[in-house]
mmCIF file of C-alpha atoms and ligand atoms in Angstrom:
data_model
loop_
_atom_site.group_PDB
_atom_site.id
_atom_site.type_symbol
_atom_site.label_atom_id
_atom_site.label_comp_id
_atom_site.label_asym_id
_atom_site.label_seq_id
_atom_site.Cartn_x
_atom_site.Cartn_y
_atom_site.Cartn_z
ATOM 1 C CA MET A 12 -17.522 28.581 -33.275
ATOM 2 C CA THR A 13 -14.783 28.105 -30.551
ATOM 3 C CA GLU A 14 -13.433 31.112 -30.295
ATOM 4 C CA PRO A 15 -14.753 34.189 -28.685
ATOM 5 C CA VAL A 16 -15.699 36.464 -30.739
ATOM 6 C CA ASP A 17 -13.724 39.725 -29.879
ATOM 7 C CA HIS A 18 -10.319 38.786 -28.423
ATOM 8 C CA PRO A 19 -7.939 35.473 -29.915
ATOM 9 C CA ASN A 20 -7.934 32.342 -27.718
ATOM 10 C CA PRO A 21 -4.434 31.046 -26.934
ATOM 11 C CA ALA A 22 -5.062 27.501 -26.152
ATOM 12 C CA ALA A 23 -7.025 27.446 -29.934
ATOM 13 C CA ASP A 24 -4.477 25.841 -31.631
ATOM 14 C CA SER A 25 -3.781 23.770 -29.317
ATOM 15 C CA ASN A 26 -3.429 19.857 -29.863
ATOM 16 C CA ASP A 27 -2.912 18.755 -26.498
ATOM 17 C CA ARG A 28 -5.428 19.064 -24.709
ATOM 18 C CA PRO A 29 -5.629 18.098 -20.554
ATOM 19 C CA ALA A 30 -8.738 15.870 -19.766
ATOM 20 C CA LEU A 31 -9.359 18.122 -16.819
ATOM 21 C CA SER A 32 -8.665 21.865 -16.330
ATOM 22 C CA VAL A 33 -9.692 24.350 -13.762
ATOM 23 C CA VAL A 34 -10.804 27.646 -13.602
ATOM 24 C CA ALA A 35 -10.738 29.934 -10.740
ATOM 25 C CA PRO A 36 -10.918 33.654 -10.636
ATOM 26 C CA CYS A 37 -8.811 35.913 -7.575
ATOM 27 C CA PHE A 38 -9.178 39.338 -6.774
ATOM 28 C CA ASN A 39 -6.767 40.065 -3.809
ATOM 29 C CA GLU A 40 -7.151 35.959 -2.099
ATOM 30 C CA GLU A 41 -3.524 36.213 -1.159
ATOM 31 C CA GLU A 42 -4.767 35.097 2.513
ATOM 32 C CA VAL A 43 -7.267 31.619 1.099
ATOM 33 C CA LEU A 44 -4.357 30.980 -1.956
ATOM 34 C CA SER A 45 -2.072 28.547 -1.064
ATOM 35 C CA GLU A 46 -4.820 26.272 0.902
ATOM 36 C CA PHE A 47 -7.220 26.727 -2.229
ATOM 37 C CA HIS A 48 -4.012 25.496 -3.902
ATOM 38 C CA ARG A 49 -3.589 22.255 -2.021
ATOM 39 C CA ARG A 50 -6.926 21.535 -1.964
ATOM 40 C CA MET A 51 -7.712 21.594 -5.406
ATOM 41 C CA SER A 52 -4.744 19.777 -6.020
ATOM 42 C CA THR A 53 -4.916 16.705 -4.206
ATOM 43 C CA VAL A 54 -8.605 16.274 -5.428
ATOM 44 C CA CYS A 55 -6.921 17.168 -9.360
ATOM 45 C CA GLU A 56 -4.097 14.364 -8.242
ATOM 46 C CA GLN A 57 -6.200 11.409 -7.462
ATOM 47 C CA LEU A 58 -8.180 11.668 -10.299
ATOM 48 C CA THR A 59 -5.722 11.928 -13.659
ATOM 49 C CA GLN A 60 -2.432 13.272 -14.220
ATOM 50 C CA SER A 61 -3.869 14.906 -17.352
ATOM 51 C CA TYR A 62 -5.035 18.255 -15.660
ATOM 52 C CA GLU A 63 -3.886 22.110 -15.415
ATOM 53 C CA ILE A 64 -4.988 24.718 -12.960
ATOM 54 C CA VAL A 65 -6.068 28.187 -15.039
ATOM 55 C CA LEU A 66 -5.540 31.331 -11.950
ATOM 56 C CA VAL A 67 -7.069 34.503 -12.867
ATOM 57 C CA ASP A 68 -5.676 37.269 -10.977
ATOM 58 C CA ASP A 69 -8.223 39.639 -11.820
ATOM 59 C CA GLY A 70 -6.284 43.315 -10.850
ATOM 60 C CA SER A 71 -5.434 41.753 -7.226
ATOM 61 C CA LYS A 72 -4.230 44.449 -4.960
ATOM 62 C CA ASP A 73 -2.478 42.454 -2.672
ATOM 63 C CA ALA A 74 -0.027 39.746 -2.872
ATOM 64 C CA THR A 75 -2.239 37.920 -5.324
ATOM 65 C CA TRP A 76 0.025 37.253 -7.775
ATOM 66 C CA ARG A 77 3.094 37.313 -6.347
ATOM 67 C CA LEU A 78 1.805 34.095 -4.373
ATOM 68 C CA MET A 79 0.464 32.550 -7.679
ATOM 69 C CA ASN A 80 4.392 32.778 -9.281
ATOM 70 C CA GLU A 81 5.429 31.392 -6.171
ATOM 71 C CA LEU A 82 3.204 28.323 -6.272
ATOM 72 C CA ALA A 83 3.950 27.888 -10.165
ATOM 73 C CA GLU A 84 7.807 27.622 -9.340
ATOM 74 C CA HIS A 85 6.757 23.947 -7.579
ATOM 75 C CA ASP A 86 3.596 23.251 -9.907
ATOM 76 C CA PRO A 87 3.311 22.201 -13.740
ATOM 77 C CA HIS A 88 0.019 22.123 -13.397
ATOM 78 C CA LEU A 89 -0.624 26.048 -12.661
ATOM 79 C CA VAL A 90 -1.888 28.249 -15.844
ATOM 80 C CA LEU A 91 -1.577 31.507 -14.729
ATOM 81 C CA VAL A 92 -3.118 35.109 -16.279
ATOM 82 C CA LYS A 93 -3.122 37.846 -14.769
ATOM 83 C CA LEU A 94 -5.646 40.632 -16.653
ATOM 84 C CA SER A 95 -4.674 44.341 -17.058
ATOM 85 C CA ARG A 96 -6.713 45.419 -14.119
ATOM 86 C CA ASN A 97 -10.043 45.039 -12.114
ATOM 87 C CA HIS A 98 -12.449 43.061 -14.878
ATOM 88 C CA GLY A 99 -14.830 42.002 -12.321
ATOM 89 C CA HIS A 100 -15.456 38.264 -11.857
ATOM 90 C CA GLN A 101 -18.075 37.560 -14.964
ATOM 91 C CA LEU A 102 -15.560 38.707 -16.767
ATOM 92 C CA ALA A 103 -12.636 37.733 -15.499
ATOM 93 C CA LEU A 104 -14.094 33.919 -15.108
ATOM 94 C CA THR A 105 -15.021 33.978 -19.006
ATOM 95 C CA ALA A 106 -10.982 35.417 -18.910
ATOM 96 C CA GLY A 107 -10.330 32.206 -17.480
ATOM 97 C CA LEU A 108 -12.523 30.230 -19.411
ATOM 98 C CA SER A 109 -10.702 31.129 -22.984
ATOM 99 C CA VAL A 110 -7.545 30.106 -22.323
ATOM 100 C CA CYS A 111 -8.644 26.830 -20.306
ATOM 101 C CA ARG A 112 -7.333 23.864 -22.632
ATOM 102 C CA GLY A 113 -9.070 20.463 -20.643
ATOM 103 C CA GLY A 114 -12.130 18.308 -22.208
ATOM 104 C CA ARG A 115 -13.991 19.361 -19.055
ATOM 105 C CA VAL A 116 -13.960 22.794 -16.823
ATOM 106 C CA LEU A 117 -14.757 23.276 -13.476
ATOM 107 C CA ILE A 118 -15.634 26.327 -12.526
ATOM 108 C CA ILE A 119 -14.812 27.550 -8.776
ATOM 109 C CA ASP A 120 -14.385 30.210 -6.989
ATOM 110 C CA ALA A 121 -10.817 30.716 -4.843
ATOM 111 C CA ASP A 122 -12.531 30.822 -1.215
ATOM 112 C CA LEU A 123 -13.522 27.304 -1.002
ATOM 113 C CA GLN A 124 -16.907 28.160 -0.393
ATOM 114 C CA ASP A 125 -17.473 25.054 -3.471
ATOM 115 C CA SER A 126 -15.764 22.382 -1.907
ATOM 116 C CA PRO A 127 -13.003 21.266 -4.578
ATOM 117 C CA GLU A 128 -14.177 17.880 -3.053
ATOM 118 C CA HIS A 129 -16.989 18.231 -4.841
ATOM 119 C CA LEU A 130 -15.169 17.181 -8.249
ATOM 120 C CA PRO A 131 -15.203 13.187 -8.432
ATOM 121 C CA GLN A 132 -19.162 13.276 -7.555
ATOM 122 C CA MET A 133 -19.619 16.115 -10.598
ATOM 123 C CA LEU A 134 -17.571 13.969 -13.044
ATOM 124 C CA GLU A 135 -19.597 11.170 -12.270
ATOM 125 C CA ILE A 136 -22.662 13.289 -13.900
ATOM 126 C CA MET A 137 -21.438 14.461 -16.391
ATOM 127 C CA ASP A 138 -19.806 10.434 -16.915
ATOM 128 C CA ARG A 139 -23.453 9.676 -16.629
ATOM 129 C CA GLY A 140 -24.252 11.888 -19.685
ATOM 130 C CA ALA A 141 -24.836 15.558 -19.536
ATOM 131 C CA ASP A 142 -22.595 18.481 -20.256
ATOM 132 C CA VAL A 143 -23.420 20.446 -17.930
ATOM 133 C CA VAL A 144 -23.145 19.944 -14.243
ATOM 134 C CA TYR A 145 -24.437 23.029 -11.820
ATOM 135 C CA GLY A 146 -24.090 23.095 -8.596
ATOM 136 C CA GLN A 147 -27.175 23.960 -6.701
ATOM 137 C CA ARG A 148 -26.862 25.251 -2.477
ATOM 138 C CA ARG A 149 -29.518 23.444 -0.092
ATOM 139 C CA HIS A 150 -28.168 25.653 3.084
ATOM 140 C CA ARG A 151 -25.343 28.419 2.235
ATOM 141 C CA ALA A 152 -22.920 28.622 5.984
ATOM 142 C CA GLY A 153 -21.328 31.565 7.012
ATOM 143 C CA GLU A 154 -23.537 34.022 4.490
ATOM 144 C CA SER A 155 -26.016 37.468 6.578
ATOM 145 C CA ARG A 156 -29.401 37.071 6.747
ATOM 146 C CA PHE A 157 -29.523 39.839 3.833
ATOM 147 C CA LYS A 158 -27.744 38.838 1.470
ATOM 148 C CA LEU A 159 -29.452 34.995 1.890
ATOM 149 C CA TRP A 160 -32.589 36.804 1.729
ATOM 150 C CA THR A 161 -31.865 38.650 -1.576
ATOM 151 C CA ALA A 162 -30.333 36.061 -3.108
ATOM 152 C CA ALA A 163 -33.576 33.912 -2.566
ATOM 153 C CA ALA A 164 -35.790 36.617 -3.662
ATOM 154 C CA PHE A 165 -33.360 37.150 -6.425
ATOM 155 C CA TYR A 166 -33.714 34.099 -8.500
ATOM 156 C CA ARG A 167 -37.455 33.336 -7.716
ATOM 157 C CA VAL A 168 -37.951 37.674 -9.372
ATOM 158 C CA LEU A 169 -35.715 36.849 -12.189
ATOM 159 C CA ASN A 170 -36.939 32.949 -12.875
ATOM 160 C CA ARG A 171 -40.424 35.039 -12.832
ATOM 161 C CA LEU A 172 -39.274 37.252 -15.565
ATOM 162 C CA SER A 173 -36.416 35.610 -17.506
ATOM 163 C CA GLU A 174 -38.024 33.880 -20.924
ATOM 164 C CA THR A 175 -34.936 31.808 -19.993
ATOM 165 C CA PRO A 176 -35.478 28.717 -17.488
ATOM 166 C CA ILE A 177 -32.858 30.200 -14.745
ATOM 167 C CA PRO A 178 -32.284 26.777 -12.062
ATOM 168 C CA ALA A 179 -32.275 28.763 -8.220
ATOM 169 C CA ASP A 180 -29.746 28.861 -6.012
ATOM 170 C CA THR A 181 -26.746 28.266 -8.346
ATOM 171 C CA GLY A 182 -23.794 29.951 -8.487
ATOM 172 C CA ASP A 183 -21.053 29.876 -11.332
ATOM 173 C CA PHE A 184 -19.433 26.293 -9.350
ATOM 174 C CA ARG A 185 -20.123 23.933 -12.597
ATOM 175 C CA LEU A 186 -18.404 21.962 -14.867
ATOM 176 C CA ILE A 187 -18.926 22.240 -18.398
ATOM 177 C CA SER A 188 -18.223 19.961 -21.104
ATOM 178 C CA ARG A 189 -15.792 21.304 -24.073
ATOM 179 C CA PRO A 190 -18.480 21.617 -26.589
ATOM 180 C CA ALA A 191 -20.840 23.538 -24.117
ATOM 181 C CA LEU A 192 -17.811 25.867 -22.641
ATOM 182 C CA ASP A 193 -17.401 26.568 -26.557
ATOM 183 C CA VAL A 194 -20.359 27.681 -27.150
ATOM 184 C CA LEU A 195 -20.280 29.478 -24.400
ATOM 185 C CA GLN A 196 -17.070 31.237 -25.572
ATOM 186 C CA ALA A 197 -18.318 32.435 -28.539
ATOM 187 C CA MET A 198 -21.175 34.515 -26.925
ATOM 188 C CA PRO A 199 -19.653 37.954 -27.208
ATOM 189 C CA GLU A 200 -22.092 39.519 -24.303
ATOM 190 C CA GLN A 201 -20.135 42.220 -22.749
ATOM 191 C CA HIS A 202 -22.512 42.234 -19.958
ATOM 192 C CA ARG A 203 -22.294 38.232 -18.682
ATOM 193 C CA PHE A 204 -24.301 36.883 -16.285
ATOM 194 C CA ILE A 205 -22.616 33.440 -17.269
ATOM 195 C CA ARG A 206 -24.603 31.436 -14.906
ATOM 196 C CA GLY A 207 -28.302 32.340 -17.182
ATOM 197 C CA MET A 208 -26.192 32.530 -20.832
ATOM 198 C CA VAL A 209 -24.717 29.096 -19.359
ATOM 199 C CA SER A 210 -28.975 27.518 -19.107
ATOM 200 C CA TRP A 211 -29.450 29.494 -22.344
ATOM 201 C CA ILE A 212 -27.399 27.011 -24.505
ATOM 202 C CA GLY A 213 -29.707 24.185 -23.451
ATOM 203 C CA PHE A 214 -27.345 20.982 -24.068
ATOM 204 C CA ARG A 215 -28.216 18.012 -20.576
ATOM 205 C CA GLN A 216 -28.001 19.943 -17.984
ATOM 206 C CA GLU A 217 -28.158 18.253 -14.331
ATOM 207 C CA PRO A 218 -27.563 19.520 -10.642
ATOM 208 C CA PHE A 219 -25.846 18.448 -7.676
ATOM 209 C CA LEU A 220 -27.198 19.450 -4.444
ATOM 210 C CA PHE A 221 -24.568 20.832 -2.527
ATOM 211 C CA ASP A 222 -23.876 22.276 1.138
ATOM 212 C CA ARG A 223 -21.883 25.490 0.182
ATOM 213 C CA ASP A 224 -19.352 25.985 3.189
ATOM 214 C CA ALA A 225 -18.343 29.832 4.591
ATOM 215 C CA ARG A 226 -15.385 31.595 3.005
ATOM 216 C CA PHE A 227 -12.189 30.205 3.970
ATOM 217 C CA ALA A 228 -10.394 33.740 4.808
ATOM 218 C CA GLY A 229 -10.823 37.149 4.042
ATOM 219 C CA GLU A 230 -13.540 38.967 3.617
ATOM 220 C CA THR A 231 -16.488 39.076 0.382
ATOM 221 C CA LYS A 232 -15.030 40.209 -2.840
ATOM 222 C CA TYR A 233 -18.913 40.718 -3.976
ATOM 223 C CA PRO A 234 -19.561 44.207 -2.403
ATOM 224 C CA PHE A 235 -23.678 44.961 -2.354
ATOM 225 C CA ARG A 236 -22.429 47.636 -5.460
ATOM 226 C CA LYS A 237 -21.293 44.705 -7.271
ATOM 227 C CA MET A 238 -23.926 42.358 -6.195
ATOM 228 C CA PHE A 239 -26.249 44.773 -6.944
ATOM 229 C CA ARG A 240 -24.677 45.582 -11.031
ATOM 230 C CA LEU A 241 -24.805 41.558 -11.532
ATOM 231 C CA ALA A 242 -28.268 41.563 -10.700
ATOM 232 C CA MET A 243 -29.363 44.328 -12.977
ATOM 233 C CA ASP A 244 -26.939 42.808 -16.003
ATOM 234 C CA ALA A 245 -29.394 39.627 -14.898
ATOM 235 C CA LEU A 246 -32.310 41.300 -15.629
ATOM 236 C CA VAL A 247 -31.947 43.541 -18.788
ATOM 237 C CA SER A 248 -29.613 40.146 -20.338
ATOM 238 C CA PHE A 249 -32.653 37.898 -19.773
ATOM 239 C CA SER A 250 -35.667 39.681 -19.852
ATOM 240 C CA THR A 251 -37.138 42.265 -21.638
ATOM 241 C CA TRP A 252 -40.561 42.465 -19.325
ATOM 242 C CA PRO A 253 -38.936 45.829 -17.617
ATOM 243 C CA LEU A 254 -39.406 47.508 -21.393
ATOM 244 C CA LYS A 255 -42.921 46.037 -20.906
ATOM 245 C CA LEU A 256 -42.917 47.863 -18.174
ATOM 246 C CA ALA A 257 -43.891 51.305 -19.159
ATOM 247 C CA ASN A 258 -47.052 50.432 -20.854
ATOM 248 C CA ILE A 259 -48.588 48.943 -17.706
ATOM 249 C CA LEU A 260 -47.232 52.052 -15.828
ATOM 250 C CA GLY A 261 -48.919 54.249 -18.499
ATOM 251 C CA LEU A 262 -51.215 52.125 -18.548
ATOM 252 C CA LEU A 263 -52.484 52.786 -14.620
ATOM 253 C CA ALA A 264 -50.777 56.376 -14.258
ATOM 254 C CA VAL A 265 -53.901 57.446 -16.963
ATOM 255 C CA LEU A 266 -56.593 55.053 -15.065
ATOM 256 C CA VAL A 267 -55.166 56.977 -12.209
ATOM 257 C CA GLY A 268 -55.469 60.432 -13.864
ATOM 258 C CA LEU A 269 -58.826 59.910 -14.934
ATOM 259 C CA LEU A 270 -60.098 59.272 -11.244
ATOM 260 C CA LEU A 271 -58.115 62.834 -10.069
ATOM 261 C CA LEU A 272 -59.380 64.684 -12.842
ATOM 262 C CA VAL A 273 -63.213 63.282 -12.173
ATOM 263 C CA TRP A 274 -62.435 63.825 -8.044
ATOM 264 C CA ALA A 275 -61.105 67.279 -9.097
ATOM 265 C CA VAL A 276 -64.023 68.394 -11.596
ATOM 266 C CA VAL A 277 -66.901 66.967 -8.493
ATOM 267 C CA ALA A 278 -65.184 68.624 -6.187
ATOM 268 C CA GLY A 279 -64.918 71.936 -7.944
ATOM 269 C CA LEU A 280 -69.115 72.207 -9.088
ATOM 270 C CA ARG A 281 -69.186 71.640 -5.593
ATOM 271 C CA SER A 282 -66.942 74.542 -4.988
ATOM 272 C CA HIS A 283 -64.194 73.360 -3.023
ATOM 273 C CA ALA A 284 -61.705 75.830 -3.291
ATOM 274 C CA GLY A 285 -58.266 74.455 -3.774
ATOM 275 C CA ALA A 286 -58.926 71.133 -5.071
ATOM 276 C CA GLY A 287 -58.452 71.282 -8.104
ATOM 277 C CA ARG A 288 -54.869 72.935 -8.143
ATOM 278 C CA LEU A 289 -54.087 69.723 -5.226
ATOM 279 C CA ALA A 290 -55.417 67.944 -8.249
ATOM 280 C CA VAL A 291 -53.026 68.923 -11.338
ATOM 281 C CA LEU A 292 -50.402 69.099 -8.760
ATOM 282 C CA GLY A 293 -51.103 65.160 -7.963
ATOM 283 C CA VAL A 294 -51.284 63.937 -11.664
ATOM 284 C CA MET A 295 -48.436 66.183 -12.388
ATOM 285 C CA ALA A 296 -46.199 64.262 -9.481
ATOM 286 C CA LEU A 297 -47.056 61.278 -10.403
ATOM 287 C CA PHE A 298 -46.954 61.283 -14.071
ATOM 288 C CA SER A 299 -43.054 63.052 -13.644
ATOM 289 C CA SER A 300 -42.302 60.271 -11.416
ATOM 290 C CA VAL A 301 -43.598 57.542 -14.104
ATOM 291 C CA GLN A 302 -41.768 58.929 -16.477
ATOM 292 C CA LEU A 303 -38.792 59.262 -15.078
ATOM 293 C CA PHE A 304 -38.709 55.766 -13.907
ATOM 294 C CA VAL A 305 -39.369 54.209 -17.282
ATOM 295 C CA LEU A 306 -36.669 56.464 -18.872
ATOM 296 C CA GLY A 307 -34.456 54.585 -16.233
ATOM 297 C CA VAL A 308 -35.807 51.341 -17.462
ATOM 298 C CA LEU A 309 -34.401 52.688 -20.947
ATOM 299 C CA GLY A 310 -31.336 53.633 -20.244
ATOM 300 C CA ALA A 311 -30.591 49.945 -18.480
ATOM 301 C CA TYR A 312 -31.005 48.778 -21.958
ATOM 302 C CA LEU A 313 -29.559 51.249 -23.912
ATOM 303 C CA GLY A 314 -26.729 51.958 -22.139
ATOM 304 C CA ARG A 315 -26.133 48.454 -22.398
ATOM 305 C CA LEU A 316 -26.845 48.383 -26.162
ATOM 306 C CA TYR A 317 -23.839 51.091 -26.350
ATOM 307 C CA GLU A 318 -21.064 49.424 -24.658
ATOM 308 C CA GLN A 319 -21.874 46.457 -26.643
ATOM 309 C CA SER A 320 -21.744 48.473 -29.422
ATOM 310 C CA LYS A 321 -18.280 49.895 -28.800
ATOM 311 C CA GLY A 322 -16.672 46.541 -29.441
ATOM 312 C CA ARG A 323 -14.326 46.861 -26.797
ATOM 313 C CA PRO A 324 -12.846 43.211 -26.496
ATOM 314 C CA LEU A 325 -13.918 41.764 -22.845
ATOM 315 C CA PHE A 326 -10.959 41.639 -20.516
ATOM 316 C CA ILE A 327 -7.224 42.234 -21.473
ATOM 317 C CA ILE A 328 -4.967 39.233 -20.603
ATOM 318 C CA GLU A 329 -1.398 40.952 -19.402
ATOM 319 C CA THR A 330 0.138 38.119 -18.598
ATOM 320 C CA ILE A 331 -0.191 34.569 -19.141
ATOM 321 C CA ARG A 332 2.717 32.198 -17.182
ATOM 322 C CA ARG A 333 2.484 28.285 -18.544
ATOM 323 C CA ALA A 334 5.222 25.519 -17.133
HETATM 324 N N1 UDP B 417 -14.102 37.753 -7.119
HETATM 325 C C1 UDP B 417 -12.970 38.101 -8.907
HETATM 326 N N2 UDP B 417 -13.221 39.599 -9.616
HETATM 327 C C2 UDP B 417 -13.896 40.546 -8.762
HETATM 328 C C3 UDP B 417 -15.055 39.936 -7.428
HETATM 329 C C4 UDP B 417 -14.390 38.118 -7.052
HETATM 330 O O1 UDP B 417 -12.474 37.570 -9.570
HETATM 331 O O2 UDP B 417 -13.920 41.362 -8.936
HETATM 332 C C5 UDP B 417 -13.485 36.164 -7.468
HETATM 333 C C6 UDP B 417 -13.270 35.710 -5.918
HETATM 334 O O3 UDP B 417 -11.848 36.125 -5.885
HETATM 335 C C7 UDP B 417 -13.683 34.661 -5.824
HETATM 336 C C8 UDP B 417 -15.066 35.236 -6.585
HETATM 337 O O4 UDP B 417 -14.460 36.035 -7.478
HETATM 338 O O5 UDP B 417 -12.965 33.758 -6.353
HETATM 339 C C9 UDP B 417 -16.833 34.964 -5.656
HETATM 340 O O6 UDP B 417 -15.801 35.988 -5.392
HETATM 341 P P1 UDP B 417 -16.558 36.308 -3.342
HETATM 342 O O7 UDP B 417 -15.755 35.051 -2.686
HETATM 343 O O8 UDP B 417 -16.169 37.137 -2.956
HETATM 344 O O9 UDP B 417 -18.597 36.250 -3.516
HETATM 345 P P2 UDP B 417 -19.653 36.285 -2.773
HETATM 346 O O10 UDP B 417 -18.973 34.552 -2.822
HETATM 347 O O11 UDP B 417 -19.324 36.246 -1.379
HETATM 348 O O12 UDP B 417 -20.743 36.437 -3.518
HETATM 349 MG MG1 MG B 418 -17.088 33.104 -1.994
#
């Protein structure tokens, strides 16, 4: 149960479990890394000596990896993971989670949008018996209107369609207990929507309300393209409703087709020249677009099924550096 299916867990047989792990994926984060390390370490030091901070370099093109190594020279609590290329946030996170050994694990972004200083409060909630403490955003500073609006709409649509309730306005900022994490890591899904998967596993999950800060420096590493892909992964992984859409659209198209047909016959009887041809064109355009759309929906599921069936590892770790 404790091992991810597709790749060995380098920490599987380790006995010296730290009390706490922090896992932060980093993609081109040279501008924030030192400050993140400083603030995160300060918080951890006040809590326990038994901790590790796992930094995952997700194929950065800038000085992120070099900076990580410089930090690790002076900090034995750092564990560095370098992926072979950019795998994307969700898989970088999965790689970090497979390497961390802590009894409790904090998932946090490196850009300081989720304050490390919230950790003590989250630990308190876990002390009261929660297995997962998920950060829920009350307010988000420094985000564009477009992002706020699309994020809000996305969570509402997803929750309508998903069979698993996924709390609105959450990111991946959360504290997870080891038993819950082991279950999560045993799920071999390629297209991961981790916040949804964590909801799916159950156990006792409690929210932690917080105000999300603006990025400390640099710009978002989630351009619209990546956001859209994540949203599609979420939808396809957590709902089969789009597949059922084919039925509904088909039915609607039949109705519209029938109406057009009736209209064409009536118009034909009243001898409006050309009305029949127009109706045929209309019906053809309608039906073929519905068919293409439904094919696209099928493709979204089929493509993911195909990728999953190849059984490739979720990520490739090039190097792990421990103190
Ligand atoms: N990230 C990553 N790989 C990627 C994109 C992002 O590891 O391909 C990391 C990034 O370095 C950051 C976290 O994921 O620590 C969240 O990304 P970002 O802050 O850019 O997203 P946003 O907060 O703007 O949604
Ligand atoms: Mg961010």
